[in-house]
PDB file of C-alpha atoms in Angstrom:
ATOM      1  CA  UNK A 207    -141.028  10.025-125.722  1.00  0.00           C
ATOM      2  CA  UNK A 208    -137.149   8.275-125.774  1.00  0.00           C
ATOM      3  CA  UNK A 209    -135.491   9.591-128.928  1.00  0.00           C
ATOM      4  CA  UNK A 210    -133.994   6.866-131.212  1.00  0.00           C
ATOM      5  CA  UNK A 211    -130.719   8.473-131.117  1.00  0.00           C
ATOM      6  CA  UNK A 212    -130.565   6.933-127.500  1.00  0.00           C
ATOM      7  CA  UNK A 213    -131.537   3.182-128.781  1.00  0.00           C
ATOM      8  CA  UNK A 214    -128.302   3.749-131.284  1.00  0.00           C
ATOM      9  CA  UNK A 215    -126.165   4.908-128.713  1.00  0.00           C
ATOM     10  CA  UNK A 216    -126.161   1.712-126.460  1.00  0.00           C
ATOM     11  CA  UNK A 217    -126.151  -0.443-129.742  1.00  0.00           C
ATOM     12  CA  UNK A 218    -122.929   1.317-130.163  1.00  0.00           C
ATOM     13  CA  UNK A 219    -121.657   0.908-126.595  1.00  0.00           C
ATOM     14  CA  UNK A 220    -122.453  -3.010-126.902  1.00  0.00           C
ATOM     15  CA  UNK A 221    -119.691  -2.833-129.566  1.00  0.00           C
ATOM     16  CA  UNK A 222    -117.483  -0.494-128.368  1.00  0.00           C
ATOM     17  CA  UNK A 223    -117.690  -1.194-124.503  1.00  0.00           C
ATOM     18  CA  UNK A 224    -114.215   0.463-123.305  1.00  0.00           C
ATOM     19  CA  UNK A 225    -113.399   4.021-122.184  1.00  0.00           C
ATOM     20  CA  UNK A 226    -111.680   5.173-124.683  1.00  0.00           C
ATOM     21  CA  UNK A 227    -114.700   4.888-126.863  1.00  0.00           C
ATOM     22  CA  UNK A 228    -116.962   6.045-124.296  1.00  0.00           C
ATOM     23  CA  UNK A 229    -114.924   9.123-123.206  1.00  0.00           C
ATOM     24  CA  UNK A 230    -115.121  10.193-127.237  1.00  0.00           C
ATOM     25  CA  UNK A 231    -119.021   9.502-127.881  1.00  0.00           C
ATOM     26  CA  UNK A 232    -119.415  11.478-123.988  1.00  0.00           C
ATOM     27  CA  UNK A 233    -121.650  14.038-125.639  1.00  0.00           C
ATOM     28  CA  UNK A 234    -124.298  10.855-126.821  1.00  0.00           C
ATOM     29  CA  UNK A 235    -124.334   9.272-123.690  1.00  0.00           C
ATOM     30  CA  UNK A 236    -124.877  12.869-122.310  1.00  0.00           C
ATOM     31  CA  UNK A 237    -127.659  12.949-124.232  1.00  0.00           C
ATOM     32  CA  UNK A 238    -129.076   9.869-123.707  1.00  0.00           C
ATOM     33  CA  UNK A 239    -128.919  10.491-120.134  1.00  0.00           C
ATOM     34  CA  UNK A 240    -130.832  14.125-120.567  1.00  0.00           C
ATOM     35  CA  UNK A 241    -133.261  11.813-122.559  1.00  0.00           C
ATOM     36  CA  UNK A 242    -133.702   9.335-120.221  1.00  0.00           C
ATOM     37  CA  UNK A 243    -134.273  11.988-117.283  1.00  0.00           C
ATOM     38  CA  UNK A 244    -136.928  13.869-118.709  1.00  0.00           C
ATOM     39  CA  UNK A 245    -139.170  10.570-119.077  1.00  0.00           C
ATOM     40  CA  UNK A 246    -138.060   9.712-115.593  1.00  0.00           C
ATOM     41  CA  UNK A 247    -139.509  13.533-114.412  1.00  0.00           C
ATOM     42  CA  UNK A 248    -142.649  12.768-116.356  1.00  0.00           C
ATOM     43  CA  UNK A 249    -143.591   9.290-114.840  1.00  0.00           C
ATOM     44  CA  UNK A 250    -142.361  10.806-110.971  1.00  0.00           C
ATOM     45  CA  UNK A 251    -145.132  13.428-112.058  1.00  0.00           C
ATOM     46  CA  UNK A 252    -147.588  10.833-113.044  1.00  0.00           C
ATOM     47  CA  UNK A 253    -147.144   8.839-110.062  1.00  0.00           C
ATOM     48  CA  UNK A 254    -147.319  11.617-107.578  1.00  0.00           C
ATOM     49  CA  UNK A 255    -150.649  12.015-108.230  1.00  0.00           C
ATOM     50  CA  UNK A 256    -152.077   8.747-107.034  1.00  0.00           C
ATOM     51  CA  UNK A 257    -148.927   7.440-104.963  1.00  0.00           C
ATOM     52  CA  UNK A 258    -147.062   9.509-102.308  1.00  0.00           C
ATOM     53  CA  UNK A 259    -143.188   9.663-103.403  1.00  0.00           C
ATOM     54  CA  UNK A 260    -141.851  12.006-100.749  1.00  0.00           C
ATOM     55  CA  UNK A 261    -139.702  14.261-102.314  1.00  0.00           C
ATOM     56  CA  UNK A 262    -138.224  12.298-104.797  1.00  0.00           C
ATOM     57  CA  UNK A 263    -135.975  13.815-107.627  1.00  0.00           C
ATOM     58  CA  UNK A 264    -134.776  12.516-110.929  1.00  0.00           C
ATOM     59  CA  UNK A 265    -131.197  11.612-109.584  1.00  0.00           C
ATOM     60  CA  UNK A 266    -132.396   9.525-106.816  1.00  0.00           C
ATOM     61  CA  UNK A 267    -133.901   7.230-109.725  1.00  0.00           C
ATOM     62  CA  UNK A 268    -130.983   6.444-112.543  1.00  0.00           C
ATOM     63  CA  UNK A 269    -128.576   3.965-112.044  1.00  0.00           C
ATOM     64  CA  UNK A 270    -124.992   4.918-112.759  1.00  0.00           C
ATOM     65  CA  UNK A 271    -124.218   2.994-116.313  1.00  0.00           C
ATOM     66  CA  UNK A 272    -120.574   2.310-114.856  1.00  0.00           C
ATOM     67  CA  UNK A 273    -120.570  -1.174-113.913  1.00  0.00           C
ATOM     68  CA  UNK A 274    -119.070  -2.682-110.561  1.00  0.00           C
ATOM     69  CA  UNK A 275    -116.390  -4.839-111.932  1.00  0.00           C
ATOM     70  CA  UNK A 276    -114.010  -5.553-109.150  1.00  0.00           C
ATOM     71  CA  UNK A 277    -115.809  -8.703-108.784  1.00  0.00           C
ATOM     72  CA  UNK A 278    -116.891  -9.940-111.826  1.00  0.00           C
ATOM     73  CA  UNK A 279    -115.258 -11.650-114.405  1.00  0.00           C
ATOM     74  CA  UNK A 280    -117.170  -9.590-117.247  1.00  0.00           C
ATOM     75  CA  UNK A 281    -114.666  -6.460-117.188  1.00  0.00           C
ATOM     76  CA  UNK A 282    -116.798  -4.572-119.699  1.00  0.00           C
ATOM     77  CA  UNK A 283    -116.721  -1.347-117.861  1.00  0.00           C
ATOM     78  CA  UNK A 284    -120.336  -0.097-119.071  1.00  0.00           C
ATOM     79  CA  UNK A 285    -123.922  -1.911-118.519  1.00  0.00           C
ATOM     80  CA  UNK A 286    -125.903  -1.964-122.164  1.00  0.00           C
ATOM     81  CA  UNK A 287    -128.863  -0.662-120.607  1.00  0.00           C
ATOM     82  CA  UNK A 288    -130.364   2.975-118.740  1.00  0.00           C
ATOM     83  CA  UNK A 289    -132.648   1.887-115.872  1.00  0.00           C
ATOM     84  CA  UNK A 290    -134.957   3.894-113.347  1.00  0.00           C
ATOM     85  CA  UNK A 291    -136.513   3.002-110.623  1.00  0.00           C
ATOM     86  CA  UNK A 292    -139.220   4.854-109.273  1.00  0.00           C
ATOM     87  CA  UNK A 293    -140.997   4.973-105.674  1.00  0.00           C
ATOM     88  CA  UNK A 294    -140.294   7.043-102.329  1.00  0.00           C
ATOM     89  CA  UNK A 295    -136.758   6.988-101.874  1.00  0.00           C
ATOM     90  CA  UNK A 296    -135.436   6.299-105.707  1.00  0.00           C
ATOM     91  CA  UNK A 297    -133.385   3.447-106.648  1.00  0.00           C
ATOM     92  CA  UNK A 298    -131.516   2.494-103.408  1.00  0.00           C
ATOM     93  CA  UNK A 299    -134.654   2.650-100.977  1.00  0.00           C
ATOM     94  CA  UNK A 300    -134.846  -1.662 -99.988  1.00  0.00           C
ATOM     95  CA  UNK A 301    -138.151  -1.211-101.080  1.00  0.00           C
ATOM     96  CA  UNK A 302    -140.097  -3.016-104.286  1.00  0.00           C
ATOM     97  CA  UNK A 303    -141.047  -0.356-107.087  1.00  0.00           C
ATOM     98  CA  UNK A 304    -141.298   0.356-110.575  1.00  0.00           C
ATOM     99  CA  UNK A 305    -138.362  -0.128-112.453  1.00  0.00           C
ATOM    100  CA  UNK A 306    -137.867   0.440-116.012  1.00  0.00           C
ATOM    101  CA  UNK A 307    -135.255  -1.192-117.901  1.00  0.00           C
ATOM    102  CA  UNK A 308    -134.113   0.442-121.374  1.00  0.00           C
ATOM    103  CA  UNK A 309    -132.078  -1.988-123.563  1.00  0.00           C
ATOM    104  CA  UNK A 310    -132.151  -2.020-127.782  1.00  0.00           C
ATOM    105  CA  UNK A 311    -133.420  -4.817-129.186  1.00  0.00           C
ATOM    106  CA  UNK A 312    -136.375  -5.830-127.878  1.00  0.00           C
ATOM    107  CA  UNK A 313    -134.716  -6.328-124.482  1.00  0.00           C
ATOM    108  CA  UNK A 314    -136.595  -3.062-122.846  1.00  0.00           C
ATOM    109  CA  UNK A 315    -139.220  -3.699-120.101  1.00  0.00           C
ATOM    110  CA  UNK A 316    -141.093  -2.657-117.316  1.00  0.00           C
ATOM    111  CA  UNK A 317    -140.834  -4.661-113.853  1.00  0.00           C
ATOM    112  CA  UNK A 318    -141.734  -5.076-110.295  1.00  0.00           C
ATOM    113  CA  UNK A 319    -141.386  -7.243-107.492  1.00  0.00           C
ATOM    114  CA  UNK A 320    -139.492  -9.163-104.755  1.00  0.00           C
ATOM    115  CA  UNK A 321    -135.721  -9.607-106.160  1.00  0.00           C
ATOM    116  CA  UNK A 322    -133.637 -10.388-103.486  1.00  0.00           C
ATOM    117  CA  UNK A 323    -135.402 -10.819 -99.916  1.00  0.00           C
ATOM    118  CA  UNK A 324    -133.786 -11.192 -96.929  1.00  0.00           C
ATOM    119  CA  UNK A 325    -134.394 -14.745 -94.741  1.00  0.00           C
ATOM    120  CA  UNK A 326    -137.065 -12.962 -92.485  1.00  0.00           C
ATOM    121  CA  UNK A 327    -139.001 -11.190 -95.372  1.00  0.00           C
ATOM    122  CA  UNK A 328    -138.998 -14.347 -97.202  1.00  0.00           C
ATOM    123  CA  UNK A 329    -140.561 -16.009 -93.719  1.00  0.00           C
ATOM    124  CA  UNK A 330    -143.038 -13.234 -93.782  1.00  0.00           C
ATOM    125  CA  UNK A 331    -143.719 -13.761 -97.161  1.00  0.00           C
ATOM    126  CA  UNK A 332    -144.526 -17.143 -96.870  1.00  0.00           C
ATOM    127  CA  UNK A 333    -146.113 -17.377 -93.498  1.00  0.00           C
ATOM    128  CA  UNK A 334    -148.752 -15.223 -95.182  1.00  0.00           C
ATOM    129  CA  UNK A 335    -149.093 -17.425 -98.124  1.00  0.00           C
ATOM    130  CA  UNK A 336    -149.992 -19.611 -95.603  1.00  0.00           C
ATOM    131  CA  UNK A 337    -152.634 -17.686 -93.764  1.00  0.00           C
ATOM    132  CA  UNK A 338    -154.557 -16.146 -96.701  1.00  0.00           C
ATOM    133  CA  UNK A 339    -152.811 -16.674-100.283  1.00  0.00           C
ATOM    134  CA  UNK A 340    -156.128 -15.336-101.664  1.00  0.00           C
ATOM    135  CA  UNK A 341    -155.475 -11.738-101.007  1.00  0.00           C
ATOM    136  CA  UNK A 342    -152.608 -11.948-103.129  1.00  0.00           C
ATOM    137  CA  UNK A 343    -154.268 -14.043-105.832  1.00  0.00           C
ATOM    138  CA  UNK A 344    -156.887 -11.382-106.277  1.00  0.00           C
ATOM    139  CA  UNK A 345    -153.908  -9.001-107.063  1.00  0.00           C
ATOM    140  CA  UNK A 346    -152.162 -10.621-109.375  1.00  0.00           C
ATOM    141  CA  UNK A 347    -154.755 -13.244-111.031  1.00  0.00           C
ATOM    142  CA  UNK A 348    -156.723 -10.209-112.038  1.00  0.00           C
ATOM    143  CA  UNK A 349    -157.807 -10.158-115.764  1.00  0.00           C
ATOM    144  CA  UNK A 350    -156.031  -7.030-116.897  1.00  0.00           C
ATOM    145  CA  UNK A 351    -152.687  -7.858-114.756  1.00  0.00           C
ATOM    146  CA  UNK A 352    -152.523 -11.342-116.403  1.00  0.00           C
ATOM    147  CA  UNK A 353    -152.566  -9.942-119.576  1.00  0.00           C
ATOM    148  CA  UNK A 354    -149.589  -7.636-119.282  1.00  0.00           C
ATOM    149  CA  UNK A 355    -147.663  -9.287-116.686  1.00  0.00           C
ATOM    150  CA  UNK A 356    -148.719 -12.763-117.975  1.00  0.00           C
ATOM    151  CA  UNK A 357    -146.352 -14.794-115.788  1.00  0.00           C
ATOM    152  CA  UNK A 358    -144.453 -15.339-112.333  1.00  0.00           C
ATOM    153  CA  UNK A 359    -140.580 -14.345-112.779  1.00  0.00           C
ATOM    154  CA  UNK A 360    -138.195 -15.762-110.483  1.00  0.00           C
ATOM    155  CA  UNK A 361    -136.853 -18.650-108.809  1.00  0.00           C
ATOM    156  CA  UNK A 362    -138.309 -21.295-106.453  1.00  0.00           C
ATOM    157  CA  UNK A 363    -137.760 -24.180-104.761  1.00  0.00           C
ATOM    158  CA  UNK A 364    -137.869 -27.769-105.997  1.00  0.00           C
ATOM    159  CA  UNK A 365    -139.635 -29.060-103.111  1.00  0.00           C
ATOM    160  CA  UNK A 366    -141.587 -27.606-100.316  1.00  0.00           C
ATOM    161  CA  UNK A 367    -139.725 -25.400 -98.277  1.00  0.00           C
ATOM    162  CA  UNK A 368    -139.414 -26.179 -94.494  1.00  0.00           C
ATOM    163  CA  UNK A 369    -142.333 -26.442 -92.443  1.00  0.00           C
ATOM    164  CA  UNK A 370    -144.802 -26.388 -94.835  1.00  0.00           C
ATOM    165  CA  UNK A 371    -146.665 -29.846 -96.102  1.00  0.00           C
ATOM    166  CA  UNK A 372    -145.648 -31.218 -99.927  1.00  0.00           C
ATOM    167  CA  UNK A 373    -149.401 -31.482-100.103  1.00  0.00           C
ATOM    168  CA  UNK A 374    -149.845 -27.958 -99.309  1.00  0.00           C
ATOM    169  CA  UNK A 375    -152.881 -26.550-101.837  1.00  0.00           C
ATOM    170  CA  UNK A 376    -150.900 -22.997-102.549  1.00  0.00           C
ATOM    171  CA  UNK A 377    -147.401 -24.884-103.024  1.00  0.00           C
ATOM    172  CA  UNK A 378    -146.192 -23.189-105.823  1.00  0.00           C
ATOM    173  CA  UNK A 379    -146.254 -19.649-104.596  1.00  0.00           C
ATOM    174  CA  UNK A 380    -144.661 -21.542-101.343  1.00  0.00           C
ATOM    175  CA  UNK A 381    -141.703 -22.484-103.155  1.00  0.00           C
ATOM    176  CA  UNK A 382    -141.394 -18.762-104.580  1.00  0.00           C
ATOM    177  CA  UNK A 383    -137.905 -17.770-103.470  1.00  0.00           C
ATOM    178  CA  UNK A 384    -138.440 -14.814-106.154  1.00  0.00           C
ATOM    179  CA  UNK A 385    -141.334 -13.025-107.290  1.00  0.00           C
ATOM    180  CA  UNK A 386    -141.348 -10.507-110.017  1.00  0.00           C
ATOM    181  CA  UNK A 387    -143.287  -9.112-112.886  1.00  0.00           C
ATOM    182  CA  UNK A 388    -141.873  -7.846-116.260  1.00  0.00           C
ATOM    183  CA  UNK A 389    -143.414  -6.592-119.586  1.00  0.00           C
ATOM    184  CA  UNK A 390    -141.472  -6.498-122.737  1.00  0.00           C
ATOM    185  CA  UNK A 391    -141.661  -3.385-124.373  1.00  0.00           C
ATOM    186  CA  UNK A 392    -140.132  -3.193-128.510  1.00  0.00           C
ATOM    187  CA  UNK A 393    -137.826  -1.107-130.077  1.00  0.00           C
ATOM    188  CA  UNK A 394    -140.546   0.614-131.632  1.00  0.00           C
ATOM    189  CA  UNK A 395    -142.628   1.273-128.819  1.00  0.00           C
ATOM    190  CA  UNK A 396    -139.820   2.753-126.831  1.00  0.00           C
ATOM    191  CA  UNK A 397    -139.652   5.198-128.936  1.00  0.00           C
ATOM    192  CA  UNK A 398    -143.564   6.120-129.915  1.00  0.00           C
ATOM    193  CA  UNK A 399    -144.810   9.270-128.401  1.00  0.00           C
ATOM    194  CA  UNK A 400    -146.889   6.826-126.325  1.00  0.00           C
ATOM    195  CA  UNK A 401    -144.572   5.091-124.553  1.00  0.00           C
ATOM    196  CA  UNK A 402    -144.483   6.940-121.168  1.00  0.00           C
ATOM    197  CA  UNK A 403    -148.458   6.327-121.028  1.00  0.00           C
ATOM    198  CA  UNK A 404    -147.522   2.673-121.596  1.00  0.00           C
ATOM    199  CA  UNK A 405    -145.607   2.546-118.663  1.00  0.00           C
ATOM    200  CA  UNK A 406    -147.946   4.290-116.577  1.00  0.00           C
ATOM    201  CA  UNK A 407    -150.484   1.701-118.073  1.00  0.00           C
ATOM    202  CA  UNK A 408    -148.100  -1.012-116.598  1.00  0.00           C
ATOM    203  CA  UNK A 409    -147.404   1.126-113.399  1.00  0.00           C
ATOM    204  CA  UNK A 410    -150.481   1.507-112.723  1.00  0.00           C
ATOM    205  CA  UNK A 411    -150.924  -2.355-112.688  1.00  0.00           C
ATOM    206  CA  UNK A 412    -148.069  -3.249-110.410  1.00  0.00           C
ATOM    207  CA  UNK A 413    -149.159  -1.002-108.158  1.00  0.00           C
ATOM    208  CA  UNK A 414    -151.773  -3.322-105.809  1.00  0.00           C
ATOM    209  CA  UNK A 415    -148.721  -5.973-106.113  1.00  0.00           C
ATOM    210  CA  UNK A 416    -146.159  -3.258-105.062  1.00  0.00           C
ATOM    211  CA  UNK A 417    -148.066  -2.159-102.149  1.00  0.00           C
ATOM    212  CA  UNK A 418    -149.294  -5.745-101.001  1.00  0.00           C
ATOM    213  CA  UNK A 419    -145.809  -6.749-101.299  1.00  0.00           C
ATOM    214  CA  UNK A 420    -144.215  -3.498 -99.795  1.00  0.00           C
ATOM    215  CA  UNK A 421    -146.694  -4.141 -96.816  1.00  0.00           C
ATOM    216  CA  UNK A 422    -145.699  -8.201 -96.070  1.00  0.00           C
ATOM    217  CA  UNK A 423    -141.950  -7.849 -96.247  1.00  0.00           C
ATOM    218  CA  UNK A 424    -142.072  -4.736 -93.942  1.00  0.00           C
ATOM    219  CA  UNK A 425    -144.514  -5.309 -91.557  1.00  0.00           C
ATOM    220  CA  UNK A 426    -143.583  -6.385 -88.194  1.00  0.00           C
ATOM    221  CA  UNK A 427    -145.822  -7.561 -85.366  1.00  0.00           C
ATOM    222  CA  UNK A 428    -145.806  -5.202 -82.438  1.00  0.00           C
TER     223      UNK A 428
END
């Protein structure tokens, strides 16, 4: 569905990451952008009809390609890459959802998962790990999930975090300080006419991890 006119133009950007050369190739990235958007409408269309999204739009799901650099010694003013993220309330909801990462060269993928949890929802997190790790493990150990999502992204700890026994027999999703999912998607697929129903494919599978996850980090005992 992606053209491969959008591939070239962030190969190009990667080499010519400055605004003068952005500013004179606007009517690519323009395009790009358009491209990028009308998968992004497709998949919000797809997903509606199994997963409630609210009233999500296309603009609530791009991330700007300007990068933050008052911070960071990289002063490359452009990210190499046009990402979505897609689930009720777009890209800047807090909440963990579908996010599809479009980068040439192989480096193009499809991920999901907790990123960057706060001290409590990291305590939730693991005080259900605790309780019943096995509902989680039947998400996530699944046959058809292993195969595309084959392994645990993410840091951890190097020993048992505190309160919890080194002997413990779930340990290593314990330690989990991060916990995503990602599938690697090719140049070539990117830009098949299949690739938005690969992505749904993966969607589709993240979803019992999304929701599971969604429900542990935001649940609060009343």
């Amino acid at each position: 569905m992606l053209q491969a006119k959008t591939l070239q133009f962030l190969k190009d950007l990667v080499a010519n990451n400055n605004r003068e050369w952005f500013q004179e190739n606007r009517k690519r990235y323009d395009d790009a952008k358009a491209d990028v958007e009308k998968l992004t409408a497709h998949l919000i269309r797809e997903v509606h009809t199994f997963q409630d999204l609210g009233n999500l739009q296309v603009k609530d799901c791009i991330f700007r390609i300007n990068r933050d650099i008052r911070f960071s010694k990289n002063k490359e003013p452009y990210k190499s890459n046009l990402a979505i993220a897609i689930g009720a309330g777009g890209r800047s909801s807090g909440k963990i959802d579908y996010y599809l990462h479009i980068q040439p060269n192989g480096h193009s993928f499809l991920g999901g998962g907790m990123w960057s949890p706060t001290t409590e929802q990291l305590a939730r997190y693991r005080q259900e790990i605790d309780y019943n790790a096995q509902e989680l493990k039947d998400i996530i150990e699944v046959k058809d999930f292993k195969a595309y999502f084959p392994e645990i992204q993410g840091e951890s700890l190097k020993t048992a975090p505190k309160g919890f026994a080194k002997d413990h027999p779930e340990l290593d999703l314990l330690k989990r300080k991060q916990m995503f999912f990602m599938h690697a998607y090719s140049d070539k697929e990117v830009i098949s006419k299949d690739f938005a129903e690969e992505v749904m494919k993966g969607i589709r599978l993240l979803k019992p991890y999304c929701d599971y996850m969604n429900y542990i980090l935001d649940h609060t005992e009343e």
